[in-house]
DNA sequence: CGAGATTCATGTGAAGTATACCTTTAGGCTTAA
DNA sequence: AAGCCTAAAGGTATACTTCACATGAATCTCGTA
């Protein structure tokens, strides 16, 4: 019986008709031929970056826009186009794209430069080298041949917030060191106010040009979804109102197209798994739920144990207390938990920083609050839905063996 | 009653420490002439 | 003598600790009406 089941376990996959023709079209790595509803932004960016075809260094560019407003896609499409045109004229243009938010990859000055160097094919160790040495190596590989390098730094505000603006200053000065190659920097941020507290020199050279990407509205999202869906799905598998509902959900959250596409994909995957031939609006509800949980869960899972224990104590406390928990309480519980699972506890100083980082990640919302005679503390609220936090709590308690 | 001093619980900055990793260098061993 | 390998020395980044000082409104204190 068991053996028979095993034999057939994959048979269903084979025989089951897939709803997709090309799932990749809905994944975030996919770069389409063109972007919809971004004509004016496309023109602006093209005008700025296009100057490298005349052999000039393109101005540094600063792009503002929330996640999923097409910043990355637009730049990537343009770069692809540029490289194609440039090849004909014999110039070399190279694009480096890096998301500065990625933990352990690009969240410090050293790691950012090291990662950039690695993308250019250098072997750079994770630690041990002086930072200027890493810079030197990076410069050397950029300057190895005449080329224009376009450096796209996504979510650059996160990096600067953490490590200061020295990186920007160094990067913007890079051109003075280079003889053959040229570099221009494209900074992407979703915080409009971010450049305000920047070193004036770095600020002026970074934002030589600025382009703002506004969020998509629901109608535009529908167009995008339809466009992609026609490539991704077999015809007729999308039920009535599915596109509209996806768009509406995403529009509610600052018009995030990436999210809308993912929502559609996950919904279809759910339908497929249930052996249904039609994607229905009900699947979207399920998908939204799943994505919400999954996103937070993935984030939490990749954190160090100390973060997880800190978060777990916050979750425990805030399920008992509705109106915010304080650092002191969290730390007390945290210490107990550490003892229970034989983990050497960190100091309160460090836990305080960890709470600040959880805040940055958007899992909690912690604001400093002075309670007069009763001191000063952070008031911590969860910024994830209750159902999700319950699931995270459950998963953590199992994972940490508490 | 109100202005200024006090107080509490923790935020926050700076400096120090442990760890993991890097390059350089000196010493020892092998090898070929 | 030249070449190669190894281990120690000296250096760095990162995560964390230790130390010390900063914060800021509720509460207290004391002078005044």
Coordinates of C-alpha atoms (C1' of nucleotides) in Angstrom, one line a residue:
Chain A
X1 CA 0.0 0.0 0.0
X2 CA 2.7 2.4 1.1
X3 CA 4.8 1.4 -1.8
X4 CA 2.0 1.9 -4.2
X5 CA 1.4 5.4 -2.9
X6 CA 5.0 6.2 -3.3
X7 CA 5.0 5.1 -6.8
X8 CA 2.1 7.3 -7.6
X9 CA 3.1 10.3 -5.6
X10 CA 4.4 12.1 -8.6
X11 CA 2.0 10.8 -11.1
X12 CA -0.6 13.4 -10.2
X13 CA 1.9 16.1 -11.0
X14 CA 2.4 14.8 -14.4
X15 CA -1.2 14.2 -15.4
X16 CA -2.7 17.2 -13.6
X17 CA -3.2 20.0 -16.0
X18 CA -1.2 23.1 -15.0
X19 CA -2.9 26.4 -14.9
X20 CA 0.3 28.1 -15.9
X21 CA 2.1 28.4 -19.1
X22 CA 5.0 30.3 -17.6
X23 CA 5.0 30.9 -13.9
X24 CA 8.2 32.8 -14.1
X25 CA 6.4 35.8 -15.6
X26 CA 4.8 36.4 -12.2
X27 CA 7.9 36.0 -10.1
X28 CA 9.7 39.1 -9.0
X29 CA 12.9 38.3 -10.9
X30 CA 11.1 38.5 -14.2
X31 CA 11.9 41.5 -16.4
X32 CA 9.2 42.2 -18.9
X33 CA 9.8 43.8 -22.3
X34 CA 8.2 47.0 -21.3
X35 CA 6.5 48.6 -18.3
X36 CA 3.0 50.0 -18.3
X37 CA 2.1 53.4 -17.0
X38 CA 5.6 54.4 -16.4
X39 CA 6.2 56.3 -19.6
X40 CA 7.2 59.7 -18.2
X41 CA 9.5 58.1 -15.6
X42 CA 11.0 55.9 -18.3
X43 CA 11.7 59.0 -20.4
X44 CA 13.3 60.8 -17.5
X45 CA 15.6 58.0 -16.5
X46 CA 16.4 57.3 -20.1
X47 CA 17.3 60.9 -20.7
X48 CA 19.7 60.8 -17.7
X49 CA 21.3 57.4 -18.3
X50 CA 21.4 57.7 -22.0
X51 CA 24.1 60.3 -22.0
X52 CA 26.6 57.5 -21.5
X53 CA 26.1 56.6 -25.2
X54 CA 27.7 59.9 -26.1
X55 CA 30.6 58.9 -23.9
X56 CA 29.7 61.1 -21.1
X57 CA 29.3 60.0 -17.5
X58 CA 25.6 59.9 -16.7
X59 CA 24.6 62.1 -13.8
X60 CA 24.1 60.3 -10.5
X61 CA 20.5 59.7 -10.1
X62 CA 18.2 59.4 -7.1
X63 CA 15.0 57.5 -7.4
X64 CA 12.2 57.7 -4.9
X65 CA 9.2 55.5 -4.8
X66 CA 7.5 52.9 -2.6
X67 CA 8.2 49.2 -3.1
X68 CA 6.6 47.8 -6.2
X69 CA 6.2 51.0 -8.1
X70 CA 8.4 49.8 -10.9
X71 CA 11.7 51.5 -10.0
X72 CA 13.8 48.4 -10.3
X73 CA 12.1 47.0 -13.3
X74 CA 12.3 50.4 -15.1
X75 CA 16.0 50.8 -14.5
X76 CA 16.7 47.2 -15.4
X77 CA 14.9 47.4 -18.7
X78 CA 16.7 50.6 -19.5
X79 CA 20.0 49.2 -18.7
X80 CA 19.3 46.1 -20.8
X81 CA 18.4 48.4 -23.7
X82 CA 21.4 50.5 -23.1
X83 CA 23.8 47.7 -23.1
X84 CA 22.3 46.4 -26.4
X85 CA 22.7 49.8 -28.1
X86 CA 26.1 50.3 -26.6
X87 CA 27.4 47.0 -27.8
X88 CA 26.7 48.2 -31.4
X89 CA 28.7 51.3 -30.8
X90 CA 31.5 49.4 -29.1
X91 CA 31.1 50.9 -25.6
X92 CA 30.8 48.7 -22.6
X93 CA 28.1 49.4 -20.1
X94 CA 27.7 47.3 -17.0
X95 CA 24.9 47.3 -14.4
X96 CA 25.4 46.3 -10.8
X97 CA 22.2 45.9 -8.8
X98 CA 22.3 45.5 -5.1
X99 CA 19.7 45.6 -2.4
X100 CA 21.2 47.2 0.7
X101 CA 18.6 45.7 3.0
X102 CA 19.8 42.2 2.7
X103 CA 21.2 41.1 6.0
X104 CA 24.8 39.8 6.0
X105 CA 25.2 40.8 2.4
X106 CA 25.1 44.5 2.0
X107 CA 24.2 46.0 5.4
X108 CA 27.5 47.5 6.3
X109 CA 30.1 49.5 4.3
X110 CA 32.5 46.7 4.2
X111 CA 29.9 44.1 3.1
X112 CA 28.4 46.4 0.5
X113 CA 31.8 47.1 -1.2
X114 CA 32.9 43.5 -0.8
X115 CA 29.7 42.3 -2.4
X116 CA 30.1 44.7 -5.3
X117 CA 33.6 43.4 -5.8
X118 CA 32.3 39.9 -5.8
X119 CA 29.8 40.7 -8.5
X120 CA 32.6 41.8 -10.6
X121 CA 34.3 38.5 -10.1
X122 CA 36.8 39.1 -7.3
X123 CA 37.2 36.8 -4.4
X124 CA 36.7 38.8 -1.3
X125 CA 36.5 37.3 2.2
X126 CA 33.7 38.0 4.6
X127 CA 36.0 39.6 7.1
X128 CA 39.6 40.3 7.8
X129 CA 40.5 42.8 5.1
X130 CA 40.8 46.5 5.8
X131 CA 37.9 48.4 4.2
X132 CA 40.2 50.5 2.0
X133 CA 41.8 47.4 0.7
X134 CA 38.4 46.2 -0.4
X135 CA 37.7 49.5 -2.0
X136 CA 41.0 49.2 -3.8
X137 CA 40.1 45.8 -5.2
X138 CA 36.7 47.0 -6.3
X139 CA 38.2 50.1 -8.0
X140 CA 40.8 47.9 -9.7
X141 CA 38.2 45.6 -11.2
X142 CA 36.0 48.4 -12.3
X143 CA 39.0 50.2 -13.9
X144 CA 40.3 47.1 -15.5
X145 CA 38.7 48.1 -18.8
X146 CA 37.1 51.2 -20.3
X147 CA 33.5 51.0 -19.4
X148 CA 30.6 52.8 -17.8
X149 CA 29.4 51.2 -14.6
X150 CA 25.9 51.9 -13.4
X151 CA 25.6 51.1 -9.8
X152 CA 22.0 50.6 -8.6
X153 CA 21.7 50.6 -4.8
X154 CA 18.2 49.7 -3.7
X155 CA 16.8 50.7 -0.4
X156 CA 19.9 52.7 0.2
X157 CA 18.2 54.6 3.0
X158 CA 18.4 51.5 5.2
X159 CA 22.2 51.3 4.8
X160 CA 22.8 54.9 5.5
X161 CA 20.6 54.9 8.5
X162 CA 22.7 52.1 9.9
X163 CA 26.2 53.0 8.9
X164 CA 26.3 56.7 8.1
X165 CA 26.9 58.4 4.9
X166 CA 30.6 57.7 4.5
X167 CA 29.9 55.0 2.0
X168 CA 28.1 57.5 -0.3
X169 CA 30.8 60.0 0.0
X170 CA 33.4 57.4 -1.0
X171 CA 31.3 56.1 -3.8
X172 CA 30.6 59.5 -5.3
X173 CA 34.2 60.3 -5.2
X174 CA 35.1 57.2 -7.0
X175 CA 35.4 58.8 -10.4
X176 CA 38.4 60.8 -9.4
X177 CA 40.3 57.6 -8.8
X178 CA 39.3 55.9 -12.0
X179 CA 41.2 56.5 -15.2
X180 CA 39.5 54.3 -17.7
X181 CA 36.1 53.5 -16.3
X182 CA 33.3 55.8 -15.2
X183 CA 30.7 55.2 -12.5
X184 CA 27.4 56.6 -11.9
X185 CA 25.2 55.8 -9.0
X186 CA 21.5 55.2 -9.0
X187 CA 20.2 55.3 -5.4
X188 CA 16.8 54.0 -4.7
X189 CA 14.9 54.9 -1.6
X190 CA 11.4 54.7 -0.4
X191 CA 11.9 57.4 2.2
X192 CA 11.4 60.8 0.7
X193 CA 12.9 62.7 3.6
X194 CA 16.0 60.6 3.6
X195 CA 18.4 62.9 1.9
X196 CA 17.7 65.7 4.4
X197 CA 20.1 64.4 7.0
X198 CA 22.8 63.6 4.6
X199 CA 26.3 65.1 4.4
X200 CA 25.7 68.1 2.0
X201 CA 28.6 67.1 -0.2
X202 CA 27.3 63.5 -0.6
X203 CA 23.8 64.8 -1.0
X204 CA 24.6 67.2 -3.8
X205 CA 26.6 64.7 -5.8
X206 CA 24.2 61.9 -5.3
X207 CA 21.1 63.7 -6.2
X208 CA 22.3 65.5 -9.3
X209 CA 19.1 64.2 -10.8
X210 CA 15.9 63.0 -9.1
X211 CA 13.0 61.0 -10.3
X212 CA 9.9 60.2 -8.3
X213 CA 7.9 57.1 -9.0
X214 CA 4.3 57.5 -7.8
X215 CA 2.3 54.4 -6.7
X216 CA 0.1 52.7 -9.2
X217 CA -3.6 53.1 -8.8
X218 CA -6.0 50.2 -9.0
X219 CA -6.8 50.7 -12.7
X220 CA -3.1 50.7 -13.6
X221 CA -2.5 47.6 -11.5
X222 CA -5.3 45.8 -13.4
X223 CA -3.6 46.6 -16.7
X224 CA -0.3 45.3 -15.4
X225 CA -1.9 42.2 -14.0
X226 CA -3.8 41.5 -17.3
X227 CA -0.7 42.0 -19.3
X228 CA 1.3 39.6 -17.2
X229 CA -1.5 37.1 -16.8
X230 CA -1.9 36.7 -20.5
X231 CA 1.7 35.5 -20.6
X232 CA 1.6 33.4 -17.5
X233 CA -1.7 31.6 -17.6
X234 CA -3.5 29.4 -20.1
X235 CA -6.5 31.2 -21.4
X236 CA -9.7 31.1 -19.4
X237 CA -8.3 29.9 -16.1
X238 CA -8.9 33.2 -14.3
X239 CA -12.3 33.5 -12.8
X240 CA -14.6 36.5 -12.8
X241 CA -13.2 39.5 -10.9
X242 CA -9.9 37.9 -10.0
X243 CA -7.7 40.5 -11.6
X244 CA -9.9 43.3 -10.1
X245 CA -9.7 41.9 -6.6
X246 CA -5.9 41.4 -6.8
X247 CA -5.5 45.0 -7.9
X248 CA -7.8 46.2 -5.2
X249 CA -5.8 44.4 -2.5
X250 CA -2.5 45.7 -3.7
X251 CA -3.8 49.2 -4.2
X252 CA -4.9 49.3 -0.6
X253 CA -1.2 48.9 0.3
X254 CA 0.3 51.8 -1.5
X255 CA -0.1 50.3 -5.0
X256 CA 2.5 47.7 -4.8
X257 CA 2.6 45.9 -8.2
X258 CA 5.1 43.3 -7.1
X259 CA 2.7 42.3 -4.3
X260 CA -0.2 42.2 -6.7
X261 CA 1.6 39.9 -9.0
X262 CA 2.7 37.6 -6.2
X263 CA -0.8 37.5 -4.9
X264 CA -2.0 36.4 -8.2
X265 CA 0.6 33.7 -8.5
X266 CA 0.1 32.3 -5.0
X267 CA -3.7 32.3 -5.5
X268 CA -3.2 30.3 -8.7
X269 CA -0.9 27.9 -7.0
X270 CA -3.4 27.3 -4.3
X271 CA -6.1 26.6 -6.9
X272 CA -3.8 24.3 -8.7
X273 CA -2.9 22.4 -5.6
X274 CA -6.6 21.9 -4.9
X275 CA -7.1 20.5 -8.4
X276 CA -9.3 23.3 -9.4
X277 CA -9.4 24.5 -13.0
X278 CA -10.4 28.0 -12.3
X279 CA -8.8 30.7 -10.1
X280 CA -11.5 32.3 -8.0
X281 CA -11.6 35.4 -5.9
X282 CA -11.8 33.1 -2.8
X283 CA -8.3 31.9 -3.6
X284 CA -7.0 35.4 -3.4
X285 CA -8.2 35.7 0.2
X286 CA -6.4 32.5 1.0
X287 CA -3.3 33.7 -0.9
X288 CA -3.3 37.0 1.0
X289 CA -3.4 35.2 4.3
X290 CA -0.6 32.9 3.3
X291 CA 1.6 35.6 2.0
X292 CA 1.3 37.7 5.0
X293 CA 2.2 34.8 7.3
X294 CA 4.9 33.6 5.0
X295 CA 6.6 36.9 4.6
X296 CA 7.0 37.4 8.4
X297 CA 7.8 33.8 9.0
X298 CA 10.7 33.9 6.5
X299 CA 12.0 37.0 8.0
X300 CA 11.8 35.6 11.5
X301 CA 13.4 32.3 10.6
X302 CA 16.5 33.8 9.2
X303 CA 17.2 35.9 12.3
X304 CA 19.7 34.9 14.9
X305 CA 18.4 33.1 17.9
X306 CA 18.8 36.1 20.1
X307 CA 16.4 38.0 17.9
X308 CA 14.0 35.2 18.0
X309 CA 13.9 34.9 21.7
X310 CA 13.6 38.7 22.0
X311 CA 10.7 38.7 19.6
X312 CA 9.1 35.7 21.3
X313 CA 9.0 37.5 24.6
X314 CA 7.5 40.5 23.0
X315 CA 4.9 38.3 21.4
X316 CA 4.1 36.6 24.7
X317 CA 3.8 39.8 26.6
X318 CA 1.7 41.6 24.0
X319 CA -0.8 38.9 23.8
X320 CA -1.5 39.4 27.5
X321 CA -1.2 43.2 27.5
X322 CA -3.1 45.1 24.8
X323 CA -1.7 48.6 25.1
X324 CA 2.0 48.1 24.4
X325 CA 4.8 46.5 26.4
X326 CA 7.9 48.1 27.8
X327 CA 11.6 47.3 27.4
X328 CA 12.0 46.3 31.1
X329 CA 9.3 43.7 30.9
X330 CA 10.6 42.3 27.7
X331 CA 14.1 42.0 29.0
X332 CA 13.0 40.3 32.2
X333 CA 11.1 37.7 30.3
X334 CA 13.9 37.4 27.8
X335 CA 16.3 36.6 30.5
X336 CA 14.1 33.9 31.9
X337 CA 13.6 32.4 28.5
X338 CA 17.3 32.3 27.9
X339 CA 17.9 30.5 31.1
X340 CA 15.2 28.0 30.2
X341 CA 16.8 27.1 26.9
X342 CA 20.3 27.5 28.1
X343 CA 21.2 30.4 26.0
X344 CA 23.6 33.0 27.4
X345 CA 21.5 36.1 27.7
X346 CA 22.6 39.4 26.1
X347 CA 22.8 42.6 28.0
X348 CA 19.9 45.0 28.2
X349 CA 22.0 47.4 26.1
X350 CA 22.1 44.9 23.3
X351 CA 18.4 43.8 23.6
X352 CA 17.5 47.5 23.3
X353 CA 19.3 47.6 20.0
X354 CA 17.6 44.4 18.9
X355 CA 14.2 45.9 19.6
X356 CA 15.2 48.9 17.5
X357 CA 16.2 46.5 14.7
X358 CA 12.9 44.6 15.0
X359 CA 11.3 48.0 14.6
X360 CA 13.3 48.7 11.5
X361 CA 12.3 45.4 10.0
X362 CA 8.7 46.4 10.5
X363 CA 7.7 43.5 12.8
X364 CA 7.1 45.7 15.8
X365 CA 6.6 49.4 16.3
X366 CA 8.6 50.8 19.2
X367 CA 8.6 54.4 20.1
X368 CA 10.5 56.0 22.9
X369 CA 8.3 57.4 25.6
X370 CA 9.0 59.3 28.7
X371 CA 6.8 58.4 31.6
X372 CA 7.9 61.1 33.8
X373 CA 8.5 60.0 37.3
X374 CA 8.4 56.4 36.1
X375 CA 11.4 56.8 33.8
X376 CA 11.7 56.4 30.1
X377 CA 11.2 53.4 28.0
X378 CA 10.1 52.1 24.6
X379 CA 6.5 51.3 24.1
X380 CA 6.3 48.3 21.9
X381 CA 3.4 47.4 19.7
X382 CA 3.2 44.6 17.2
X383 CA 2.8 45.8 13.6
X384 CA 1.8 42.5 12.2
X385 CA -1.8 41.2 12.3
X386 CA -2.9 39.1 15.3
X387 CA -3.4 35.9 13.4
X388 CA 0.1 36.1 12.0
X389 CA 1.7 36.9 15.3
X390 CA -0.1 33.8 16.8
X391 CA 1.4 31.7 14.1
X392 CA 4.9 33.2 14.5
X393 CA 4.6 32.6 18.2
X394 CA 3.7 29.0 17.7
X395 CA 6.4 28.4 15.3
X396 CA 9.0 30.1 17.5
X397 CA 8.0 28.2 20.6
X398 CA 8.5 24.9 18.7
X399 CA 11.7 26.0 17.0
X400 CA 13.3 27.3 20.1
X401 CA 12.0 24.4 22.2
X402 CA 10.3 26.6 24.8
Chain B
dC1 C1' -0.8 77.6 43.1
dG2 C1' 3.1 77.5 40.2
dA3 C1' 8.1 77.5 38.9
dG4 C1' 11.9 75.0 39.3
dA5 C1' 14.4 70.8 41.2
dT6 C1' 14.3 65.9 41.5
dT7 C1' 13.6 61.3 40.0
dC8 C1' 13.2 57.1 37.6
dA9 C1' 14.0 53.6 34.0
dT10 C1' 16.0 53.3 30.2
dG11 C1' 17.9 55.5 25.8
dT12 C1' 22.3 56.2 23.6
dG13 C1' 27.1 57.1 22.6
dA14 C1' 31.9 55.7 23.0
dA15 C1' 35.3 52.6 24.1
dG16 C1' 36.7 48.0 25.1
dT17 C1' 36.7 42.7 24.3
dA18 C1' 36.2 38.2 22.0
dT19 C1' 36.1 35.9 17.9
dA20 C1' 36.8 34.7 13.3
dC21 C1' 39.2 35.7 9.5
dC22 C1' 42.9 37.9 6.5
dT23 C1' 48.0 38.9 4.9
dT24 C1' 52.7 39.0 5.8
dT25 C1' 56.8 37.1 7.4
dA26 C1' 60.3 34.3 9.5
dG27 C1' 61.9 29.8 10.1
dG28 C1' 62.4 25.2 8.9
dC29 C1' 62.5 21.6 5.7
dT30 C1' 63.3 19.7 1.1
dT31 C1' 65.5 19.5 -3.2
dA32 C1' 68.5 20.2 -7.1
dA33 C1' 73.0 21.6 -8.6
Chain C
dA1 C1' 71.4 28.2 -2.5
dA2 C1' 66.7 28.2 -4.1
dG3 C1' 62.1 26.9 -3.4
dC4 C1' 58.2 25.5 -0.8
dC5 C1' 55.4 24.9 3.3
dT6 C1' 53.9 26.1 8.0
dA7 C1' 53.0 28.6 12.0
dA8 C1' 53.3 32.8 14.4
dA9 C1' 52.6 37.8 14.3
dG10 C1' 50.0 41.6 13.3
dG11 C1' 46.0 43.5 11.3
dT12 C1' 40.6 44.1 10.4
dA13 C1' 35.3 43.6 10.8
dT14 C1' 31.6 42.3 13.5
dA15 C1' 28.8 41.3 17.5
dC16 C1' 28.6 42.1 21.9
dT17 C1' 29.8 44.1 26.7
dT18 C1' 31.0 47.8 29.9
dC19 C1' 30.9 52.3 31.3
dA20 C1' 29.1 56.7 31.5
dC21 C1' 26.1 60.1 30.5
dA22 C1' 21.6 62.0 28.5
dT23 C1' 16.5 62.3 28.5
dG24 C1' 12.2 64.3 29.6
dA25 C1' 7.7 64.5 31.8
dA26 C1' 5.4 63.0 36.3
dT27 C1' 6.1 64.2 40.9
dC28 C1' 8.0 66.8 44.7
dT29 C1' 9.5 71.1 47.0
dC30 C1' 9.2 75.4 48.4
dG31 C1' 8.3 80.2 48.0
dT32 C1' 4.5 83.2 47.3
dA33 C1' -0.3 85.0 46.9

